[in-house]
Amino acid sequence: MTTCDECGFAYDLDLAPEVPALARSRADAIADVLRAEPAAMGRRAAAGVWSPLEYACHLRDMLLVQRERVLAARRLDTPVAEPMGRDERVGHDGYAEQDPGDVARQLRDAALLFAGTLTRLDAADWERTLIYTYPERQERTLRWLAQHTLHELVHHTQDIRRQLPAS
């Protein structure tokens, strides 16, 4: 995938070093939405569509998982990035019952941790690889992982905003 048809995100591997600041900014914006209207965050707009709170929980966990994947790729040769169980986590971790204020704080913290790990990468580290299993099993660089993580943040910000009342 080079461009997402749904959200318009374009993967540009040369911009990977900019992802730390962009990820923090996106997480801050989502956290602000969670804090602004906490009562509305747990409502699903339709069956089978996550609520804004559930998307925010997913993004928090995804950032933490991606950080661990970066760290693994720095210490191991081409590790496999096992699936995080995104759909199972919704129920297993009780995403819908979590406090929006807590999730807002945790999302910001997760973005800081992820960004901090990326900022420590040197030129050779960005080219380290791992086996990524989505959208298909393929060897990917940490540049791609950074861009893919940013895509998740951009894409799900759109998913969250679609469910907010028009202002």
JSON list of C-alpha atoms in Angstrom, two decimals:
[
{"chain": "A", "resi": 1, "resn": "MET", "atom": "CA", "xyz": [0.00, 0.00, 0.00]},
{"chain": "A", "resi": 2, "resn": "THR", "atom": "CA", "xyz": [1.38, 3.41, -0.90]},
{"chain": "A", "resi": 3, "resn": "THR", "atom": "CA", "xyz": [-1.78, 5.49, -0.48]},
{"chain": "A", "resi": 4, "resn": "CYS", "atom": "CA", "xyz": [-4.87, 4.70, 1.57]},
{"chain": "A", "resi": 5, "resn": "ASP", "atom": "CA", "xyz": [-7.99, 5.05, -0.55]},
{"chain": "A", "resi": 6, "resn": "GLU", "atom": "CA", "xyz": [-10.14, 5.79, 2.49]},
{"chain": "A", "resi": 7, "resn": "CYS", "atom": "CA", "xyz": [-8.16, 8.46, 4.37]},
{"chain": "A", "resi": 8, "resn": "GLY", "atom": "CA", "xyz": [-5.73, 9.62, 1.68]},
{"chain": "A", "resi": 9, "resn": "PHE", "atom": "CA", "xyz": [-2.59, 8.94, 3.71]},
{"chain": "A", "resi": 10, "resn": "ALA", "atom": "CA", "xyz": [0.45, 8.54, 1.43]},
{"chain": "A", "resi": 11, "resn": "TYR", "atom": "CA", "xyz": [3.39, 6.50, 2.67]},
{"chain": "A", "resi": 12, "resn": "ASP", "atom": "CA", "xyz": [6.64, 8.44, 2.19]},
{"chain": "A", "resi": 13, "resn": "LEU", "atom": "CA", "xyz": [9.52, 6.51, 3.73]},
{"chain": "A", "resi": 14, "resn": "ASP", "atom": "CA", "xyz": [11.83, 9.52, 3.47]},
{"chain": "A", "resi": 15, "resn": "LEU", "atom": "CA", "xyz": [9.62, 11.32, 5.99]},
{"chain": "A", "resi": 16, "resn": "ALA", "atom": "CA", "xyz": [9.94, 8.61, 8.65]},
{"chain": "A", "resi": 17, "resn": "PRO", "atom": "CA", "xyz": [12.21, 10.76, 10.88]},
{"chain": "A", "resi": 18, "resn": "GLU", "atom": "CA", "xyz": [9.35, 13.29, 11.13]},
{"chain": "A", "resi": 19, "resn": "VAL", "atom": "CA", "xyz": [6.97, 10.70, 12.57]},
{"chain": "A", "resi": 20, "resn": "PRO", "atom": "CA", "xyz": [7.86, 11.29, 16.26]},
{"chain": "A", "resi": 21, "resn": "ALA", "atom": "CA", "xyz": [6.57, 14.88, 16.22]},
{"chain": "A", "resi": 22, "resn": "LEU", "atom": "CA", "xyz": [3.59, 14.00, 14.01]},
{"chain": "A", "resi": 23, "resn": "ALA", "atom": "CA", "xyz": [2.59, 11.05, 16.21]},
{"chain": "A", "resi": 24, "resn": "ARG", "atom": "CA", "xyz": [2.71, 13.19, 19.35]},
{"chain": "A", "resi": 25, "resn": "SER", "atom": "CA", "xyz": [0.62, 15.87, 17.64]},
{"chain": "A", "resi": 26, "resn": "ARG", "atom": "CA", "xyz": [-2.02, 13.38, 16.48]},
{"chain": "A", "resi": 27, "resn": "ALA", "atom": "CA", "xyz": [-2.22, 11.75, 19.91]},
{"chain": "A", "resi": 28, "resn": "ASP", "atom": "CA", "xyz": [-2.60, 15.17, 21.55]},
{"chain": "A", "resi": 29, "resn": "ALA", "atom": "CA", "xyz": [-5.45, 16.06, 19.20]},
{"chain": "A", "resi": 30, "resn": "ILE", "atom": "CA", "xyz": [-7.28, 12.79, 19.93]},
{"chain": "A", "resi": 31, "resn": "ALA", "atom": "CA", "xyz": [-6.70, 13.21, 23.67]},
{"chain": "A", "resi": 32, "resn": "ASP", "atom": "CA", "xyz": [-8.22, 16.71, 23.47]},
{"chain": "A", "resi": 33, "resn": "VAL", "atom": "CA", "xyz": [-11.34, 15.26, 21.80]},
{"chain": "A", "resi": 34, "resn": "LEU", "atom": "CA", "xyz": [-11.67, 12.63, 24.55]},
{"chain": "A", "resi": 35, "resn": "ARG", "atom": "CA", "xyz": [-11.47, 15.29, 27.25]},
{"chain": "A", "resi": 36, "resn": "ALA", "atom": "CA", "xyz": [-13.84, 17.72, 25.50]},
{"chain": "A", "resi": 37, "resn": "GLU", "atom": "CA", "xyz": [-16.86, 15.42, 25.34]},
{"chain": "A", "resi": 38, "resn": "PRO", "atom": "CA", "xyz": [-16.18, 12.41, 27.58]},
{"chain": "A", "resi": 39, "resn": "ALA", "atom": "CA", "xyz": [-19.85, 11.40, 27.87]},
{"chain": "A", "resi": 40, "resn": "ALA", "atom": "CA", "xyz": [-20.17, 10.96, 24.09]},
{"chain": "A", "resi": 41, "resn": "MET", "atom": "CA", "xyz": [-16.94, 9.00, 23.64]},
{"chain": "A", "resi": 42, "resn": "GLY", "atom": "CA", "xyz": [-18.30, 5.58, 24.57]},
{"chain": "A", "resi": 43, "resn": "ARG", "atom": "CA", "xyz": [-21.20, 5.57, 22.12]},
{"chain": "A", "resi": 44, "resn": "ARG", "atom": "CA", "xyz": [-20.97, 3.51, 18.95]},
{"chain": "A", "resi": 45, "resn": "ALA", "atom": "CA", "xyz": [-22.49, 5.19, 15.90]},
{"chain": "A", "resi": 46, "resn": "ALA", "atom": "CA", "xyz": [-23.46, 1.81, 14.44]},
{"chain": "A", "resi": 47, "resn": "ALA", "atom": "CA", "xyz": [-23.15, -1.88, 15.19]},
{"chain": "A", "resi": 48, "resn": "GLY", "atom": "CA", "xyz": [-19.72, -3.16, 14.26]},
{"chain": "A", "resi": 49, "resn": "VAL", "atom": "CA", "xyz": [-18.12, 0.31, 14.41]},
{"chain": "A", "resi": 50, "resn": "TRP", "atom": "CA", "xyz": [-15.94, 1.14, 17.39]},
{"chain": "A", "resi": 51, "resn": "SER", "atom": "CA", "xyz": [-16.76, 4.15, 19.53]},
{"chain": "A", "resi": 52, "resn": "PRO", "atom": "CA", "xyz": [-14.30, 7.06, 19.70]},
{"chain": "A", "resi": 53, "resn": "LEU", "atom": "CA", "xyz": [-13.16, 5.74, 23.09]},
{"chain": "A", "resi": 54, "resn": "GLU", "atom": "CA", "xyz": [-12.53, 2.27, 21.66]},
{"chain": "A", "resi": 55, "resn": "TYR", "atom": "CA", "xyz": [-10.53, 3.75, 18.76]},
{"chain": "A", "resi": 56, "resn": "ALA", "atom": "CA", "xyz": [-8.47, 5.79, 21.23]},
{"chain": "A", "resi": 57, "resn": "CYS", "atom": "CA", "xyz": [-7.77, 2.68, 23.32]},
{"chain": "A", "resi": 58, "resn": "HIS", "atom": "CA", "xyz": [-6.72, 0.85, 20.16]},
{"chain": "A", "resi": 59, "resn": "LEU", "atom": "CA", "xyz": [-4.37, 3.68, 19.21]},
{"chain": "A", "resi": 60, "resn": "ARG", "atom": "CA", "xyz": [-2.85, 3.73, 22.71]},
{"chain": "A", "resi": 61, "resn": "ASP", "atom": "CA", "xyz": [-2.19, -0.01, 22.58]},
{"chain": "A", "resi": 62, "resn": "MET", "atom": "CA", "xyz": [-1.00, 0.11, 18.98]},
{"chain": "A", "resi": 63, "resn": "LEU", "atom": "CA", "xyz": [1.60, 2.77, 19.85]},
{"chain": "A", "resi": 64, "resn": "LEU", "atom": "CA", "xyz": [2.90, 0.63, 22.71]},
{"chain": "A", "resi": 65, "resn": "VAL", "atom": "CA", "xyz": [3.03, -2.49, 20.52]},
{"chain": "A", "resi": 66, "resn": "GLN", "atom": "CA", "xyz": [4.80, -0.59, 17.73]},
{"chain": "A", "resi": 67, "resn": "ARG", "atom": "CA", "xyz": [7.37, 0.69, 20.22]},
{"chain": "A", "resi": 68, "resn": "GLU", "atom": "CA", "xyz": [8.11, -2.87, 21.29]},
{"chain": "A", "resi": 69, "resn": "ARG", "atom": "CA", "xyz": [8.43, -3.90, 17.65]},
{"chain": "A", "resi": 70, "resn": "VAL", "atom": "CA", "xyz": [10.98, -1.13, 17.02]},
{"chain": "A", "resi": 71, "resn": "LEU", "atom": "CA", "xyz": [12.96, -2.20, 20.07]},
{"chain": "A", "resi": 72, "resn": "ALA", "atom": "CA", "xyz": [12.85, -5.85, 18.96]},
{"chain": "A", "resi": 73, "resn": "ALA", "atom": "CA", "xyz": [14.08, -4.93, 15.47]},
{"chain": "A", "resi": 74, "resn": "ARG", "atom": "CA", "xyz": [17.02, -3.07, 17.01]},
{"chain": "A", "resi": 75, "resn": "ARG", "atom": "CA", "xyz": [18.16, -6.06, 19.07]},
{"chain": "A", "resi": 76, "resn": "LEU", "atom": "CA", "xyz": [17.19, -9.00, 16.83]},
{"chain": "A", "resi": 77, "resn": "ASP", "atom": "CA", "xyz": [17.72, -9.75, 13.16]},
{"chain": "A", "resi": 78, "resn": "THR", "atom": "CA", "xyz": [14.38, -9.54, 11.32]},
{"chain": "A", "resi": 79, "resn": "PRO", "atom": "CA", "xyz": [11.98, -10.46, 14.15]},
{"chain": "A", "resi": 80, "resn": "VAL", "atom": "CA", "xyz": [8.37, -11.31, 13.38]},
{"chain": "A", "resi": 81, "resn": "ALA", "atom": "CA", "xyz": [5.83, -8.69, 14.43]},
{"chain": "A", "resi": 82, "resn": "GLU", "atom": "CA", "xyz": [3.10, -10.97, 15.73]},
{"chain": "A", "resi": 83, "resn": "PRO", "atom": "CA", "xyz": [-0.46, -9.66, 15.41]},
{"chain": "A", "resi": 84, "resn": "MET", "atom": "CA", "xyz": [-1.53, -7.60, 18.42]},
{"chain": "A", "resi": 85, "resn": "GLY", "atom": "CA", "xyz": [-5.05, -9.06, 18.59]},
{"chain": "A", "resi": 86, "resn": "ARG", "atom": "CA", "xyz": [-6.69, -5.72, 17.90]},
{"chain": "A", "resi": 87, "resn": "ASP", "atom": "CA", "xyz": [-10.27, -7.00, 17.80]},
{"chain": "A", "resi": 88, "resn": "GLU", "atom": "CA", "xyz": [-9.88, -9.25, 20.83]},
{"chain": "A", "resi": 89, "resn": "ARG", "atom": "CA", "xyz": [-8.45, -6.41, 22.93]},
{"chain": "A", "resi": 90, "resn": "VAL", "atom": "CA", "xyz": [-11.70, -4.45, 22.69]},
{"chain": "A", "resi": 91, "resn": "GLY", "atom": "CA", "xyz": [-13.41, -7.00, 24.94]},
{"chain": "A", "resi": 92, "resn": "HIS", "atom": "CA", "xyz": [-10.42, -8.46, 26.77]},
{"chain": "A", "resi": 93, "resn": "ASP", "atom": "CA", "xyz": [-9.28, -5.04, 27.99]},
{"chain": "A", "resi": 94, "resn": "GLY", "atom": "CA", "xyz": [-12.77, -3.56, 28.34]},
{"chain": "A", "resi": 95, "resn": "TYR", "atom": "CA", "xyz": [-12.15, -0.62, 26.03]},
{"chain": "A", "resi": 96, "resn": "ALA", "atom": "CA", "xyz": [-15.76, 0.63, 26.26]},
{"chain": "A", "resi": 97, "resn": "GLU", "atom": "CA", "xyz": [-15.66, 0.81, 30.06]},
{"chain": "A", "resi": 98, "resn": "GLN", "atom": "CA", "xyz": [-12.43, 2.80, 30.36]},
{"chain": "A", "resi": 99, "resn": "ASP", "atom": "CA", "xyz": [-12.38, 6.39, 31.58]},
{"chain": "A", "resi": 100, "resn": "PRO", "atom": "CA", "xyz": [-11.88, 8.84, 28.68]},
{"chain": "A", "resi": 101, "resn": "GLY", "atom": "CA", "xyz": [-9.65, 11.09, 30.81]},
{"chain": "A", "resi": 102, "resn": "ASP", "atom": "CA", "xyz": [-7.40, 8.16, 31.73]},
{"chain": "A", "resi": 103, "resn": "VAL", "atom": "CA", "xyz": [-7.25, 7.02, 28.10]},
{"chain": "A", "resi": 104, "resn": "ALA", "atom": "CA", "xyz": [-6.39, 10.57, 26.96]},
{"chain": "A", "resi": 105, "resn": "ARG", "atom": "CA", "xyz": [-3.43, 10.65, 29.36]},
{"chain": "A", "resi": 106, "resn": "GLN", "atom": "CA", "xyz": [-2.33, 7.12, 28.45]},
{"chain": "A", "resi": 107, "resn": "LEU", "atom": "CA", "xyz": [-2.56, 7.88, 24.72]},
{"chain": "A", "resi": 108, "resn": "ARG", "atom": "CA", "xyz": [-0.29, 10.90, 25.14]},
{"chain": "A", "resi": 109, "resn": "ASP", "atom": "CA", "xyz": [2.14, 8.82, 27.20]},
{"chain": "A", "resi": 110, "resn": "ALA", "atom": "CA", "xyz": [2.15, 6.02, 24.62]},
{"chain": "A", "resi": 111, "resn": "ALA", "atom": "CA", "xyz": [2.88, 8.55, 21.85]},
{"chain": "A", "resi": 112, "resn": "LEU", "atom": "CA", "xyz": [5.75, 10.00, 23.91]},
{"chain": "A", "resi": 113, "resn": "LEU", "atom": "CA", "xyz": [7.22, 6.54, 24.47]},
{"chain": "A", "resi": 114, "resn": "PHE", "atom": "CA", "xyz": [6.90, 5.59, 20.79]},
{"chain": "A", "resi": 115, "resn": "ALA", "atom": "CA", "xyz": [8.31, 8.93, 19.63]},
{"chain": "A", "resi": 116, "resn": "GLY", "atom": "CA", "xyz": [11.19, 8.73, 22.10]},
{"chain": "A", "resi": 117, "resn": "THR", "atom": "CA", "xyz": [12.18, 5.34, 20.74]},
{"chain": "A", "resi": 118, "resn": "LEU", "atom": "CA", "xyz": [12.10, 6.58, 17.15]},
{"chain": "A", "resi": 119, "resn": "THR", "atom": "CA", "xyz": [14.18, 9.66, 17.93]},
{"chain": "A", "resi": 120, "resn": "ARG", "atom": "CA", "xyz": [17.01, 7.38, 19.10]},
{"chain": "A", "resi": 121, "resn": "LEU", "atom": "CA", "xyz": [17.29, 5.68, 15.70]},
{"chain": "A", "resi": 122, "resn": "ASP", "atom": "CA", "xyz": [20.34, 6.44, 13.59]},
{"chain": "A", "resi": 123, "resn": "ALA", "atom": "CA", "xyz": [20.56, 6.08, 9.80]},
{"chain": "A", "resi": 124, "resn": "ALA", "atom": "CA", "xyz": [21.40, 2.37, 9.98]},
{"chain": "A", "resi": 125, "resn": "ASP", "atom": "CA", "xyz": [18.62, 1.66, 12.49]},
{"chain": "A", "resi": 126, "resn": "TRP", "atom": "CA", "xyz": [15.97, 3.09, 10.16]},
{"chain": "A", "resi": 127, "resn": "GLU", "atom": "CA", "xyz": [16.94, 0.37, 7.66]},
{"chain": "A", "resi": 128, "resn": "ARG", "atom": "CA", "xyz": [16.65, -2.50, 10.14]},
{"chain": "A", "resi": 129, "resn": "THR", "atom": "CA", "xyz": [13.86, -4.88, 9.25]},
{"chain": "A", "resi": 130, "resn": "LEU", "atom": "CA", "xyz": [11.15, -7.03, 10.74]},
{"chain": "A", "resi": 131, "resn": "ILE", "atom": "CA", "xyz": [8.55, -9.35, 9.30]},
{"chain": "A", "resi": 132, "resn": "TYR", "atom": "CA", "xyz": [5.25, -7.48, 9.39]},
{"chain": "A", "resi": 133, "resn": "THR", "atom": "CA", "xyz": [2.15, -9.63, 9.00]},
{"chain": "A", "resi": 134, "resn": "TYR", "atom": "CA", "xyz": [-0.29, -6.92, 7.86]},
{"chain": "A", "resi": 135, "resn": "PRO", "atom": "CA", "xyz": [-1.61, -6.29, 5.26]},
{"chain": "A", "resi": 136, "resn": "GLU", "atom": "CA", "xyz": [0.41, -9.28, 4.04]},
{"chain": "A", "resi": 137, "resn": "ARG", "atom": "CA", "xyz": [3.42, -11.05, 5.52]},
{"chain": "A", "resi": 138, "resn": "GLN", "atom": "CA", "xyz": [6.40, -9.05, 4.27]},
{"chain": "A", "resi": 139, "resn": "GLU", "atom": "CA", "xyz": [9.81, -7.87, 5.38]},
{"chain": "A", "resi": 140, "resn": "ARG", "atom": "CA", "xyz": [9.57, -4.16, 6.23]},
{"chain": "A", "resi": 141, "resn": "THR", "atom": "CA", "xyz": [12.02, -1.49, 7.40]},
{"chain": "A", "resi": 142, "resn": "LEU", "atom": "CA", "xyz": [11.60, 0.61, 10.51]},
{"chain": "A", "resi": 143, "resn": "ARG", "atom": "CA", "xyz": [10.97, 3.51, 8.12]},
{"chain": "A", "resi": 144, "resn": "TRP", "atom": "CA", "xyz": [7.87, 1.68, 6.90]},
{"chain": "A", "resi": 145, "resn": "LEU", "atom": "CA", "xyz": [6.80, 0.81, 10.46]},
{"chain": "A", "resi": 146, "resn": "ALA", "atom": "CA", "xyz": [7.00, 4.49, 11.43]},
{"chain": "A", "resi": 147, "resn": "GLN", "atom": "CA", "xyz": [4.92, 5.52, 8.43]},
{"chain": "A", "resi": 148, "resn": "HIS", "atom": "CA", "xyz": [2.42, 2.71, 9.03]},
{"chain": "A", "resi": 149, "resn": "THR", "atom": "CA", "xyz": [2.02, 3.82, 12.65]},
{"chain": "A", "resi": 150, "resn": "LEU", "atom": "CA", "xyz": [1.37, 7.38, 11.55]},
{"chain": "A", "resi": 151, "resn": "HIS", "atom": "CA", "xyz": [-1.16, 6.06, 9.01]},
{"chain": "A", "resi": 152, "resn": "GLU", "atom": "CA", "xyz": [-3.01, 4.29, 11.85]},
{"chain": "A", "resi": 153, "resn": "LEU", "atom": "CA", "xyz": [-3.17, 7.57, 13.78]},
{"chain": "A", "resi": 154, "resn": "VAL", "atom": "CA", "xyz": [-4.37, 9.56, 10.76]},
{"chain": "A", "resi": 155, "resn": "HIS", "atom": "CA", "xyz": [-6.88, 6.93, 9.65]},
{"chain": "A", "resi": 156, "resn": "HIS", "atom": "CA", "xyz": [-8.45, 6.42, 13.08]},
{"chain": "A", "resi": 157, "resn": "THR", "atom": "CA", "xyz": [-8.56, 10.16, 13.77]},
{"chain": "A", "resi": 158, "resn": "GLN", "atom": "CA", "xyz": [-10.89, 10.27, 10.77]},
{"chain": "A", "resi": 159, "resn": "ASP", "atom": "CA", "xyz": [-12.89, 7.35, 12.19]},
{"chain": "A", "resi": 160, "resn": "ILE", "atom": "CA", "xyz": [-13.27, 9.21, 15.50]},
{"chain": "A", "resi": 161, "resn": "ARG", "atom": "CA", "xyz": [-14.22, 12.54, 13.93]},
{"chain": "A", "resi": 162, "resn": "ARG", "atom": "CA", "xyz": [-16.93, 10.88, 11.81]},
{"chain": "A", "resi": 163, "resn": "GLN", "atom": "CA", "xyz": [-18.75, 9.97, 15.02]},
{"chain": "A", "resi": 164, "resn": "LEU", "atom": "CA", "xyz": [-18.63, 13.37, 16.67]},
{"chain": "A", "resi": 165, "resn": "PRO", "atom": "CA", "xyz": [-21.63, 15.66, 16.59]},
{"chain": "A", "resi": 166, "resn": "ALA", "atom": "CA", "xyz": [-21.27, 18.39, 13.96]},
{"chain": "A", "resi": 167, "resn": "SER", "atom": "CA", "xyz": [-20.08, 21.59, 15.55]}
]
